[in-house]
CSV table of C-alpha atoms in Angstrom, one decimal:
chain,number,residue,atom,x,y,z
N,1135,MET,CA,-40.8,9.5,4.2
N,1136,GLU,CA,-43.8,8.2,2.2
N,1137,VAL,CA,-43.9,8.6,-1.6
N,1138,ASP,CA,-46.7,7.5,-3.8
N,1139,LYS,CA,-45.4,4.8,-6.1
N,1140,VAL,CA,-45.7,5.7,-9.8
N,1141,SER,CA,-45.1,3.1,-12.5
N,1142,ASP,CA,-43.3,4.0,-15.8
N,1143,PHE,CA,-42.7,7.6,-14.7
N,1144,ASN,CA,-40.1,9.8,-16.5
N,1145,ILE,CA,-38.6,13.2,-16.9
N,1146,ARG,CA,-37.1,13.9,-20.3
N,1147,ALA,CA,-35.6,16.6,-22.6
N,1148,GLU,CA,-36.2,16.8,-26.3
N,1149,HIS,CA,-33.7,18.7,-28.5
N,1150,LEU,CA,-32.5,20.8,-25.6
N,1151,THR,CA,-30.0,23.5,-26.4
N,1152,LYS,CA,-28.4,26.1,-24.1
N,1153,ASP,CA,-26.2,28.9,-25.4
N,1154,TYR,CA,-24.1,31.3,-23.5
N,1155,PRO,CA,-22.1,34.2,-25.1
N,1156,GLY,CA,-19.3,32.5,-27.0
N,1157,THR,CA,-20.2,28.9,-26.0
N,1158,ARG,CA,-22.8,26.2,-26.4
N,1159,ALA,CA,-23.3,24.4,-23.1
N,1160,LEU,CA,-25.9,21.9,-24.4
N,1161,ASP,CA,-26.2,20.9,-28.0
N,1162,ASP,CA,-29.5,19.3,-29.1
N,1163,ILE,CA,-29.8,17.0,-26.1
N,1164,SER,CA,-32.6,14.4,-26.1
N,1165,ILE,CA,-32.6,12.3,-23.0
N,1166,SER,CA,-35.0,10.5,-20.6
N,1167,PHE,CA,-34.7,9.5,-17.0
N,1168,GLN,CA,-37.0,6.7,-15.7
N,1169,SER,CA,-38.6,5.9,-12.4
N,1170,GLY,CA,-37.7,2.6,-10.8
N,1171,LYS,CA,-34.0,3.3,-11.6
N,1172,VAL,CA,-31.0,5.2,-10.3
N,1173,ASN,CA,-30.1,7.2,-13.4
N,1174,ALA,CA,-26.4,8.3,-13.2
N,1175,LEU,CA,-25.4,11.4,-15.2
N,1176,VAL,CA,-21.6,11.7,-15.7
N,1177,GLY,CA,-19.2,13.8,-17.8
N,1178,LYS,CA,-16.1,15.8,-17.2
N,1179,ASN,CA,-16.2,19.4,-16.1
N,1180,GLY,CA,-17.7,21.6,-18.8
N,1181,SER,CA,-19.6,18.6,-20.3
N,1182,GLY,CA,-23.0,20.2,-19.6
N,1183,LYS,CA,-24.2,18.1,-16.6
N,1184,SER,CA,-24.8,21.1,-14.4
N,1185,THR,CA,-26.5,23.0,-17.1
N,1186,LEU,CA,-28.9,20.2,-17.8
N,1187,VAL,CA,-29.7,19.7,-14.1
N,1188,LYS,CA,-30.3,23.5,-13.6
N,1189,ILE,CA,-32.8,23.5,-16.5
N,1190,PHE,CA,-34.7,20.6,-15.0
N,1191,ALA,CA,-34.5,22.4,-11.6
N,1192,GLY,CA,-35.9,25.7,-13.0
N,1193,ALA,CA,-32.8,27.6,-12.1
N,1194,ILE,CA,-32.1,28.6,-15.7
N,1195,SER,CA,-34.0,28.3,-19.0
N,1196,SER,CA,-33.0,26.6,-22.2
N,1197,SER,CA,-32.3,28.5,-25.5
N,1198,SER,CA,-34.5,25.9,-27.3
N,1199,GLY,CA,-36.1,22.5,-26.8
N,1200,ASP,CA,-38.6,21.2,-24.3
N,1201,ILE,CA,-38.8,19.3,-21.1
N,1202,PHE,CA,-41.6,16.9,-20.0
N,1203,LEU,CA,-42.7,15.2,-16.9
N,1204,ASN,CA,-44.5,12.2,-18.3
N,1205,GLU,CA,-46.5,13.8,-21.1
N,1206,GLU,CA,-46.8,17.2,-19.4
N,1207,LYS,CA,-44.7,19.9,-21.0
N,1208,LEU,CA,-43.0,22.0,-18.4
N,1209,THR,CA,-42.0,25.6,-18.3
N,1210,PHE,CA,-40.4,27.0,-15.2
N,1211,ASN,CA,-39.5,30.5,-14.2
N,1212,SER,CA,-38.0,29.6,-10.8
N,1213,THR,CA,-36.9,26.7,-8.7
N,1214,SER,CA,-39.9,27.0,-6.5
N,1215,GLU,CA,-42.1,26.3,-9.6
N,1216,ALA,CA,-40.1,23.1,-10.2
N,1217,ASN,CA,-40.4,22.2,-6.5
N,1218,ALA,CA,-44.1,22.6,-6.7
N,1219,LYS,CA,-44.1,20.0,-9.5
N,1220,GLY,CA,-42.1,17.6,-7.4
N,1221,ILE,CA,-38.7,18.2,-8.9
N,1222,VAL,CA,-36.1,18.9,-6.3
N,1223,THR,CA,-32.3,19.2,-6.4
N,1224,VAL,CA,-29.5,18.7,-3.9
N,1225,TYR,CA,-26.5,20.7,-5.2
N,1226,GLN,CA,-22.9,20.0,-4.3
N,1227,GLU,CA,-22.6,23.7,-3.1
N,1228,MET,CA,-24.7,23.7,0.0
N,1229,SER,CA,-27.5,26.3,0.5
N,1230,LEU,CA,-27.9,26.0,4.2
N,1231,VAL,CA,-28.1,29.0,6.6
N,1232,PRO,CA,-25.4,28.4,9.2
N,1233,GLY,CA,-27.0,30.3,12.0
N,1234,LEU,CA,-30.4,28.5,11.8
N,1235,SER,CA,-31.3,25.1,13.3
N,1236,VAL,CA,-31.4,21.9,11.3
N,1237,ALA,CA,-35.2,21.9,11.4
N,1238,GLU,CA,-35.4,25.5,10.3
N,1239,ASN,CA,-33.1,24.8,7.3
N,1240,ILE,CA,-35.1,21.7,6.3
N,1241,PHE,CA,-38.4,23.6,6.3
N,1242,LEU,CA,-37.1,27.1,5.5
N,1243,GLY,CA,-40.1,29.2,4.4
N,1244,ARG,CA,-42.4,26.2,5.0
N,1245,LEU,CA,-42.4,25.8,8.7
N,1246,PRO,CA,-45.7,24.3,10.0
N,1247,LYS,CA,-48.0,26.7,11.7
N,1248,LYS,CA,-50.9,26.4,14.2
N,1249,ASN,CA,-53.2,29.4,14.5
N,1250,SER,CA,-50.8,31.5,12.4
N,1251,ILE,CA,-48.0,30.7,14.9
N,1252,ILE,CA,-45.0,28.5,14.0
N,1253,ASP,CA,-45.6,25.0,15.5
N,1254,TRP,CA,-42.0,24.3,16.6
N,1255,LYS,CA,-42.9,21.0,18.2
N,1256,LYS,CA,-44.2,19.7,14.9
N,1257,ALA,CA,-41.3,21.2,13.0
N,1258,TYR,CA,-38.7,19.4,15.1
N,1259,LYS,CA,-40.7,16.2,15.0
N,1260,MET,CA,-41.0,16.3,11.2
N,1261,ALA,CA,-37.3,17.1,10.8
N,1262,GLY,CA,-36.4,14.3,13.3
N,1263,ASP,CA,-38.5,11.8,11.3
N,1264,LEU,CA,-36.7,12.7,8.1
N,1265,LEU,CA,-33.3,12.4,9.7
N,1266,GLN,CA,-34.2,9.1,11.2
N,1267,LYS,CA,-35.2,7.7,7.8
N,1268,MET,CA,-31.8,8.8,6.6
N,1269,LYS,CA,-30.3,6.7,9.4
N,1270,VAL,CA,-28.4,9.5,11.0
N,1271,ASP,CA,-28.2,10.8,14.5
N,1272,ILE,CA,-28.5,14.5,14.1
N,1273,ASP,CA,-30.4,16.7,16.6
N,1274,PRO,CA,-33.0,18.8,14.7
N,1275,HIS,CA,-32.5,21.5,17.3
N,1276,GLU,CA,-28.7,21.8,16.5
N,1277,THR,CA,-27.4,24.9,14.8
N,1278,VAL,CA,-26.1,24.0,11.3
N,1279,LYS,CA,-22.8,25.8,11.7
N,1280,ARG,CA,-21.9,23.3,14.5
N,1281,LEU,CA,-22.3,20.3,12.2
N,1282,SER,CA,-19.6,18.5,10.2
N,1283,MET,CA,-19.6,18.7,6.4
N,1284,TRP,CA,-21.1,15.3,5.9
N,1285,GLN,CA,-23.9,16.1,8.4
N,1286,MET,CA,-24.6,19.3,6.5
N,1287,GLN,CA,-24.9,17.2,3.3
N,1288,VAL,CA,-27.4,14.9,5.0
N,1289,VAL,CA,-29.4,18.0,6.1
N,1290,GLU,CA,-29.4,19.2,2.4
N,1291,ILE,CA,-30.7,15.8,1.3
N,1292,SER,CA,-33.4,15.7,4.0
N,1293,LYS,CA,-34.5,19.2,2.9
N,1294,ALA,CA,-35.0,17.9,-0.6
N,1295,LEU,CA,-36.9,14.8,0.6
N,1296,SER,CA,-39.2,17.0,2.6
N,1297,PHE,CA,-40.8,18.1,-0.7
N,1298,ASN,CA,-42.1,14.5,-1.2
N,1299,PRO,CA,-40.4,14.5,-4.7
N,1300,LYS,CA,-41.4,12.8,-7.9
N,1301,VAL,CA,-37.9,13.6,-9.3
N,1302,ILE,CA,-34.8,14.1,-7.1
N,1303,MET,CA,-31.5,15.2,-8.6
N,1304,LEU,CA,-28.4,14.6,-6.5
N,1305,ASP,CA,-25.3,16.6,-7.5
N,1306,GLU,CA,-22.2,14.9,-6.2
N,1307,PRO,CA,-24.1,13.8,-3.0
N,1308,THR,CA,-21.2,11.8,-1.6
N,1309,SER,CA,-18.4,14.3,-2.1
N,1310,ALA,CA,-18.2,15.1,1.6
N,1311,LEU,CA,-19.0,11.6,2.9
N,1312,ALA,CA,-16.8,8.8,4.1
N,1313,GLN,CA,-17.4,5.2,2.9
N,1314,ASN,CA,-19.6,4.1,5.8
N,1315,GLU,CA,-21.8,7.2,5.4
N,1316,VAL,CA,-22.0,6.6,1.6
N,1317,GLN,CA,-23.6,3.2,2.2
N,1318,SER,CA,-26.3,4.8,4.3
N,1319,LEU,CA,-27.0,7.3,1.6
N,1320,PHE,CA,-27.1,4.6,-1.0
N,1321,ASP,CA,-29.8,2.8,1.1
N,1322,ALA,CA,-31.9,6.0,1.1
N,1323,VAL,CA,-31.4,6.4,-2.6
N,1324,ARG,CA,-32.5,2.8,-3.3
N,1325,ALA,CA,-35.6,3.3,-1.2
N,1326,LEU,CA,-36.6,6.3,-3.2
N,1327,ARG,CA,-36.0,4.4,-6.4
N,1328,ASP,CA,-38.1,1.5,-5.2
N,1329,GLN,CA,-41.0,3.8,-4.4
N,1330,GLY,CA,-41.1,5.2,-8.0
N,1331,VAL,CA,-39.1,8.4,-7.6
N,1332,VAL,CA,-37.0,9.4,-10.6
N,1333,VAL,CA,-33.5,9.6,-9.3
N,1334,ILE,CA,-30.9,11.5,-11.3
N,1335,TYR,CA,-27.5,10.9,-9.7
N,1336,VAL,CA,-24.6,13.2,-10.8
N,1337,THR,CA,-21.1,12.1,-9.8
N,1338,HIS,CA,-17.5,12.2,-10.6
N,1339,LYS,CA,-16.8,9.1,-8.6
N,1340,LEU,CA,-17.0,6.5,-11.2
N,1341,GLN,CA,-16.2,3.8,-8.7
N,1342,GLU,CA,-19.6,4.4,-7.2
N,1343,LEU,CA,-21.5,3.5,-10.3
N,1344,PRO,CA,-21.5,-0.3,-10.0
N,1345,GLN,CA,-22.9,0.1,-6.5
N,1346,ILE,CA,-25.7,2.5,-7.1
N,1347,ALA,CA,-26.5,3.1,-10.8
N,1348,ASP,CA,-28.9,1.2,-13.0
N,1349,THR,CA,-28.3,3.4,-16.1
N,1350,VAL,CA,-25.4,5.8,-17.0
N,1351,SER,CA,-25.9,8.7,-19.3
N,1352,VAL,CA,-22.6,10.4,-20.5
N,1353,LEU,CA,-22.3,14.0,-21.7
N,1354,ARG,CA,-19.2,15.3,-23.5
N,1355,ASP,CA,-18.8,18.9,-24.6
N,1356,GLY,CA,-22.5,19.5,-24.4
N,1357,LYS,CA,-23.5,16.4,-26.4
N,1358,LEU,CA,-25.1,13.2,-25.3
N,1359,MET,CA,-22.6,10.4,-25.9
N,1360,GLY,CA,-25.2,7.7,-25.0
N,1361,THR,CA,-27.1,6.0,-22.2
N,1362,VAL,CA,-26.0,2.5,-21.2
N,1363,GLN,CA,-27.1,-0.2,-18.7
N,1364,MET,CA,-24.6,-0.2,-15.8
N,1365,LYS,CA,-24.5,-4.0,-15.7
N,1366,GLU,CA,-23.5,-4.2,-19.3
N,1367,VAL,CA,-20.4,-1.9,-19.2
N,1368,GLU,CA,-17.1,-1.7,-17.4
N,1369,HIS,CA,-15.3,1.3,-15.8
N,1370,LYS,CA,-13.1,1.8,-18.8
N,1371,ASP,CA,-16.1,2.0,-21.2
N,1372,ILE,CA,-17.5,4.9,-19.3
N,1373,ILE,CA,-14.2,6.7,-19.2
N,1374,ASP,CA,-13.8,6.2,-23.0
N,1375,MET,CA,-17.3,7.8,-23.5
N,1376,MET,CA,-16.4,10.7,-21.3
N,1377,PHE,CA,-12.9,11.5,-22.6
N,1378,GLY,CA,-12.0,9.1,-25.4
N,1379,GLU,CA,-8.8,7.4,-24.3
N,1380,VAL,CA,-7.5,8.6,-20.9
N,1381,LYS,CA,-4.3,7.2,-19.6
N,1382,VAL,CA,-4.7,6.4,-15.9
N,1383,GLN,CA,-1.4,6.9,-14.3
N,1384,SER,CA,0.3,4.9,-11.5
N,1385,ARG,CA,3.0,6.3,-9.2
N,1386,PRO,CA,6.2,6.6,-11.2
N,1387,ARG,CA,9.0,4.4,-10.0
N,1388,ASP,CA,11.7,7.0,-10.6
N,1389,ILE,CA,10.7,9.2,-7.7
N,1390,GLU,CA,13.5,8.9,-5.2
N,1391,VAL,CA,12.5,9.2,-1.6
N,1392,LYS,CA,15.5,10.3,0.3
N,1393,ASP,CA,16.4,8.9,3.8
N,1394,GLU,CA,16.5,12.4,5.2
N,1395,ILE,CA,13.6,13.1,7.6
N,1396,ILE,CA,12.3,16.6,6.7
N,1397,MET,CA,9.4,16.6,9.3
N,1398,GLU,CA,8.6,14.8,12.5
N,1399,VAL,CA,5.3,15.1,14.3
N,1400,ASN,CA,5.6,14.1,18.0
N,1401,GLY,CA,2.7,13.6,20.3
N,1402,LEU,CA,0.5,16.2,18.6
N,1403,SER,CA,-2.9,16.4,20.3
N,1404,ARG,CA,-6.0,18.5,20.3
N,1405,GLU,CA,-8.8,17.5,22.6
N,1406,GLY,CA,-11.8,16.0,20.9
N,1407,TRP,CA,-10.1,15.7,17.5
N,1408,TYR,CA,-6.8,13.8,17.6
N,1409,GLN,CA,-4.5,12.4,20.3
N,1410,ASP,CA,-0.8,11.6,20.6
N,1411,VAL,CA,-0.1,11.6,16.8
N,1412,HIS,CA,3.4,10.5,15.8
N,1413,PHE,CA,4.9,10.2,12.3
N,1414,GLN,CA,7.9,11.1,10.2
N,1415,LEU,CA,8.0,12.5,6.6
N,1416,LYS,CA,10.9,12.0,4.3
N,1417,ARG,CA,12.2,14.4,1.7
N,1418,GLY,CA,10.5,13.8,-1.6
N,1419,GLU,CA,7.9,11.4,-0.1
N,1420,VAL,CA,4.2,11.3,-0.9
N,1421,LEU,CA,2.6,10.2,2.4
N,1422,GLY,CA,-1.1,9.4,2.5
N,1423,ILE,CA,-3.4,9.6,5.5
N,1424,ALA,CA,-6.5,7.3,5.2
N,1425,GLY,CA,-9.5,7.2,7.5
N,1426,MET,CA,-13.2,7.6,7.7
N,1427,LEU,CA,-14.7,11.0,8.0
N,1428,GLY,CA,-14.5,12.2,11.6
N,1429,SER,CA,-11.2,10.3,12.1
N,1430,GLY,CA,-9.4,13.6,12.6
N,1431,ARG,CA,-7.5,13.8,9.3
N,1432,THR,CA,-8.5,17.4,8.4
N,1433,GLU,CA,-8.0,18.6,11.9
N,1434,LEU,CA,-4.5,17.1,12.1
N,1435,LEU,CA,-3.4,18.9,8.9
N,1436,ARG,CA,-4.8,22.2,10.2
N,1437,GLY,CA,-2.9,21.6,13.4
N,1438,ILE,CA,0.4,20.9,11.6
N,1439,PHE,CA,-0.2,24.0,9.5
N,1440,GLY,CA,-0.9,26.2,12.5
N,1441,ALA,CA,-4.4,27.0,11.4
N,1442,ASP,CA,-5.8,25.6,14.6
N,1443,PRO,CA,-4.2,25.5,18.1
N,1444,VAL,CA,-2.9,22.3,19.6
N,1445,ASP,CA,-3.0,21.2,23.2
N,1446,ALA,CA,0.3,19.2,23.2
N,1447,GLY,CA,3.1,18.0,21.1
N,1448,GLU,CA,5.6,19.4,18.7
N,1449,ILE,CA,6.5,19.6,15.0
N,1450,ILE,CA,10.1,19.4,13.9
N,1451,VAL,CA,10.9,20.7,10.4
N,1452,GLU,CA,14.5,20.3,9.3
N,1453,GLY,CA,15.7,20.1,12.9
N,1454,LYS,CA,13.9,23.1,14.2
N,1455,THR,CA,11.2,22.5,16.8
N,1456,TYR,CA,7.8,24.2,16.7
N,1457,LYS,CA,5.3,24.1,19.6
N,1458,ASN,CA,1.8,25.5,18.9
N,1459,ALA,CA,3.2,27.8,16.2
N,1460,GLY,CA,0.8,29.9,14.2
N,1461,LEU,CA,0.2,30.2,10.4
N,1462,ARG,CA,3.0,32.7,9.7
N,1463,GLU,CA,5.6,30.6,11.6
N,1464,MET,CA,4.7,27.4,9.8
N,1465,LYS,CA,4.5,29.1,6.5
N,1466,LYS,CA,8.0,30.5,7.1
N,1467,ALA,CA,9.1,26.9,8.0
N,1468,GLY,CA,8.2,25.9,4.4
N,1469,ILE,CA,4.7,24.4,4.9
N,1470,GLY,CA,1.7,25.0,2.5
N,1471,LEU,CA,-1.9,23.7,2.8
N,1472,THR,CA,-4.6,23.3,0.2
N,1473,PRO,CA,-7.7,23.2,2.4
N,1474,GLU,CA,-10.7,20.9,2.1
N,1475,ASN,CA,-13.1,23.6,1.1
N,1476,ARG,CA,-11.2,25.4,-1.7
N,1477,LYS,CA,-14.0,27.9,-2.4
N,1478,LEU,CA,-14.3,29.1,1.2
N,1479,GLU,CA,-10.8,28.8,2.4
N,1480,GLY,CA,-8.5,28.4,-0.6
N,1481,LEU,CA,-9.7,31.1,-3.0
N,1482,ILE,CA,-11.3,34.5,-3.1
N,1483,LEU,CA,-13.6,33.6,-5.9
N,1484,ILE,CA,-14.5,37.1,-7.1
N,1485,HIS,CA,-10.8,38.0,-7.3
N,1486,SER,CA,-8.6,37.4,-10.4
N,1487,VAL,CA,-6.5,34.3,-11.0
N,1488,LEU,CA,-3.5,36.5,-10.8
N,1489,ASP,CA,-4.4,37.7,-7.3
N,1490,ASN,CA,-5.3,34.2,-6.1
N,1491,LEU,CA,-1.9,32.9,-7.3
N,1492,CYS,CA,0.0,35.6,-5.4
N,1493,TYR,CA,-1.7,35.8,-2.0
N,1494,ALA,CA,0.5,33.4,-0.2
N,1495,SER,CA,3.7,35.0,-1.7
N,1496,MET,CA,2.8,38.6,-1.0
N,1497,ASN,CA,6.1,39.0,0.9
N,1498,LEU,CA,7.9,38.2,-2.3
N,1499,THR,CA,5.7,40.2,-4.7
N,1500,SER,CA,5.4,43.5,-2.9
N,1501,HIS,CA,7.6,46.1,-1.3
N,1502,PHE,CA,6.2,47.3,2.0
N,1503,LEU,CA,2.6,48.4,1.0
N,1504,PHE,CA,3.2,48.5,-2.7
N,1505,GLU,CA,2.6,45.7,-5.2
N,1506,ASP,CA,5.5,44.7,-7.5
N,1507,LYS,CA,3.2,44.2,-10.5
N,1508,PRO,CA,5.8,42.8,-12.9
N,1509,MET,CA,6.8,40.3,-10.2
N,1510,ARG,CA,3.2,39.3,-9.5
N,1511,LYS,CA,2.6,38.7,-13.2
N,1512,LEU,CA,5.8,36.7,-13.4
N,1513,PHE,CA,4.8,34.5,-10.4
N,1514,ALA,CA,1.3,34.0,-11.7
N,1515,ASN,CA,2.3,33.2,-15.3
N,1516,LYS,CA,4.9,30.7,-14.0
N,1517,GLN,CA,2.2,28.6,-12.2
N,1518,VAL,CA,-0.3,28.9,-15.1
N,1519,SER,CA,2.4,27.5,-17.4
N,1520,GLU,CA,3.8,24.8,-15.1
N,1521,LEU,CA,0.5,23.6,-13.8
N,1522,LYS,CA,-1.2,23.9,-17.2
N,1523,ILE,CA,-4.1,26.0,-15.8
N,1524,LYS,CA,-6.6,26.5,-18.5
N,1525,ILE,CA,-7.7,30.1,-18.5
N,1526,PRO,CA,-8.4,32.8,-21.2
N,1527,GLY,CA,-6.2,35.2,-19.2
N,1528,ILE,CA,-4.8,35.7,-15.7
N,1529,ASN,CA,-7.3,38.5,-15.0
N,1530,VAL,CA,-10.4,36.4,-15.2
N,1531,THR,CA,-12.1,35.7,-11.8
N,1532,ALA,CA,-11.4,32.4,-10.0
N,1533,GLN,CA,-15.1,31.7,-9.9
N,1534,SER,CA,-15.2,31.4,-13.7
N,1535,LEU,CA,-12.9,28.4,-13.7
N,1536,SER,CA,-13.8,24.7,-13.6
N,1537,GLY,CA,-13.2,22.9,-10.3
N,1538,GLY,CA,-10.0,21.3,-11.5
N,1539,ASN,CA,-8.5,24.6,-12.6
N,1540,GLN,CA,-9.6,26.3,-9.4
N,1541,GLN,CA,-7.7,23.6,-7.5
N,1542,LYS,CA,-4.6,24.1,-9.6
N,1543,VAL,CA,-4.8,27.8,-8.6
N,1544,VAL,CA,-4.9,26.9,-4.9
N,1545,VAL,CA,-1.9,24.6,-5.4
N,1546,GLY,CA,0.0,27.3,-7.5
N,1547,ASN,CA,-0.6,29.9,-4.8
N,1548,TRP,CA,1.4,27.8,-2.4
N,1549,LEU,CA,4.0,26.6,-4.8
N,1550,ASN,CA,4.9,30.3,-5.4
N,1551,THR,CA,6.1,30.3,-1.8
N,1552,SER,CA,8.7,27.6,-2.6
N,1553,PRO,CA,7.5,25.2,0.0
N,1554,LYS,CA,9.4,22.2,1.4
N,1555,ILE,CA,6.2,20.4,2.5
N,1556,MET,CA,2.7,20.5,0.9
N,1557,LEU,CA,-0.4,19.3,2.8
N,1558,TYR,CA,-3.3,18.4,0.5
N,1559,ASP,CA,-6.7,18.0,2.2
N,1560,GLU,CA,-9.2,16.3,-0.2
N,1561,PRO,CA,-7.6,18.1,-3.2
N,1562,THR,CA,-9.6,16.0,-5.8
N,1563,ARG,CA,-13.1,16.7,-4.3
N,1564,GLY,CA,-15.5,17.7,-7.0
N,1565,ILE,CA,-13.1,17.5,-10.0
N,1566,ASP,CA,-13.2,15.1,-12.9
N,1567,VAL,CA,-11.0,12.1,-13.7
N,1568,ASN,CA,-8.7,13.9,-16.1
N,1569,ALA,CA,-8.1,16.8,-13.6
N,1570,LYS,CA,-7.3,14.3,-10.9
N,1571,GLN,CA,-4.6,12.7,-13.0
N,1572,GLU,CA,-3.2,16.1,-13.7
N,1573,LEU,CA,-3.1,16.9,-10.0
N,1574,PHE,CA,-1.4,13.7,-9.2
N,1575,ALA,CA,1.2,14.5,-11.9
N,1576,ILE,CA,1.8,17.8,-10.1
N,1577,MET,CA,2.5,16.0,-6.8
N,1578,TRP,CA,4.9,13.6,-8.4
N,1579,ALA,CA,6.7,16.5,-10.2
N,1580,GLN,CA,7.2,18.3,-6.9
N,1581,ALA,CA,8.4,15.1,-5.3
N,1582,ARG,CA,11.1,14.9,-7.9
N,1583,LYS,CA,12.2,18.3,-6.8
N,1584,GLY,CA,12.4,17.1,-3.2
N,1585,ILE,CA,9.2,18.6,-2.0
N,1586,SER,CA,7.4,16.3,0.4
N,1587,THR,CA,3.6,15.7,0.4
N,1588,VAL,CA,1.0,14.7,3.0
N,1589,PHE,CA,-2.1,13.7,1.1
N,1590,VAL,CA,-5.5,13.2,2.7
N,1591,SER,CA,-8.3,11.7,0.6
N,1592,THR,CA,-11.7,10.1,1.3
N,1593,GLU,CA,-11.1,8.3,-2.1
N,1594,LEU,CA,-8.8,5.5,-0.8
N,1595,GLU,CA,-8.2,4.3,-4.4
N,1596,GLU,CA,-6.3,7.6,-4.9
N,1597,LEU,CA,-4.0,7.0,-2.0
N,1598,LEU,CA,-3.1,3.5,-3.4
N,1599,GLU,CA,-2.4,5.1,-6.7
N,1600,VAL,CA,-0.3,8.1,-5.6
N,1601,CYS,CA,1.5,7.4,-2.3
N,1602,HIS,CA,4.7,5.8,-1.1
N,1603,ARG,CA,3.2,5.0,2.3
N,1604,ILE,CA,-0.2,5.3,3.9
N,1605,LEU,CA,-1.0,6.0,7.5
N,1606,ILE,CA,-4.3,4.8,8.9
N,1607,MET,CA,-6.1,7.1,11.2
N,1608,ARG,CA,-9.0,6.0,13.4
N,1609,HIS,CA,-10.8,8.0,16.1
N,1610,GLY,CA,-8.0,10.7,16.2
N,1611,ARG,CA,-5.0,8.3,16.3
N,1612,ILE,CA,-2.6,6.9,13.8
N,1613,VAL,CA,-3.1,3.2,14.3
N,1614,GLU,CA,-1.3,1.5,11.4
N,1615,GLU,CA,1.0,2.0,8.4
N,1616,VAL,CA,0.6,0.2,5.1
N,1617,ASN,CA,2.5,-0.2,1.9
N,1618,PRO,CA,0.3,0.6,-1.1
N,1619,ASP,CA,2.1,-2.0,-3.2
N,1620,GLN,CA,1.1,-4.7,-0.7
N,1621,ILE,CA,-2.6,-4.0,-0.1
N,1622,ASN,CA,-5.7,-3.8,-2.2
N,1623,ILE,CA,-8.6,-1.4,-2.0
N,1624,ASN,CA,-10.9,-3.7,-0.1
N,1625,GLU,CA,-8.3,-4.5,2.5
N,1626,LEU,CA,-7.6,-0.7,2.9
N,1627,TYR,CA,-11.3,0.1,3.4
N,1628,GLU,CA,-11.6,-2.8,5.9
N,1629,ILE,CA,-8.6,-1.5,8.0
N,1630,CYS,CA,-10.0,2.1,8.0
N,1631,MET,CA,-13.5,1.0,9.1
N,1632,ARG,CA,-12.5,-1.3,11.9
N,1633,GLY,CA,-14.3,-0.2,15.0
N,1634,GLU,CA,-16.5,2.3,13.1
């Protein structure tokens, strides 16, 4: 992709304020993002990051204050007007149309035409060129619904790049990417930076900042806490700006892993995804599974849970053998799963927190076809209290909550079934540092009660922090086991990436 290089280019806000009923999302923000730099924007959930990005993107308007592109004052009534000015955004929540091809998604509404007829040959060529510059092997003819999550994210970014942007805002761009894919994305981001594009990089992954950010701007409770040069600060400095003092926990040593084997996975296989998987899980253990995206981690958890069929193998829970059992049978065996995509598979967003906390336990909170409303309220309030879910009331919708509180609702829904084993698939995706620590504390608290955990995370640092053991998965196979106390993060990444 060619971008005209612009020197000393910037987008900035002056005294920007955004009010919603009962809350001030942005409070007199004055901030500038420069060309020739990757400008990171960080802050905990509710800090105002998304609001600021949406104002720049033309998705919402401010209550007061102004935005400028260089010296030109901007007023947008839509995202298309912002796009026309060269300001494009890649949101964490994808906006692709699953039934259309990659090329159609990239150029949706802008497909090239020849004599008033869509020039498909040119469209696929243009899409292929963009994808090639992203250093990925994705067929522009492929239907998007057949892609993996990281491939969909690359298509989203390619769509943004097709606008030949002056400003590109990336909202959690690596949230679905494994480490090797992250590096390819970083290469593309640096290329944009070097060509004079203003890059605004929004992330919760603070460990990424030294690799990609030139400057870091921190928001807290709608206020700008400051902009710093990345090379002049440390990880702790940024956390202090975001939260004040935050205690980063390590795995408590008082969690007793019992010798009892609560679950065995023997020879579990699903063609094309994972082969001949064997492992044991002890009562009260937090077991991690590490691996690059595409290694089969998510598919393995879904196979254990009964969400997807398996071709061979068995699962033994407390001495009882299950072969290709379905969801109901595995739930009855005492297994719960928090899925990777909580908004699509873990929650019904337009339903209340109360409802979402009780779906998995409907057999306990209803009699035949009738709800036991007092019991449902009791179950819901129990999890709100124990998990410290921050809500104004249990009847608010799940979509109104922050990512961290949504994830707690997903967890609470399954804890209401009194599980023996919890499977967590990327539970910290898209939630802030503080919410992650709270989620880890929940895992440890359940471990003390004897509940066992299998924890999958792309953030390998989390596995070192949380788990008693870590299994390494590559190309659908468990290939190694490591002790978190005897390995560092660089070594763990190297093991996971061998042969990638």
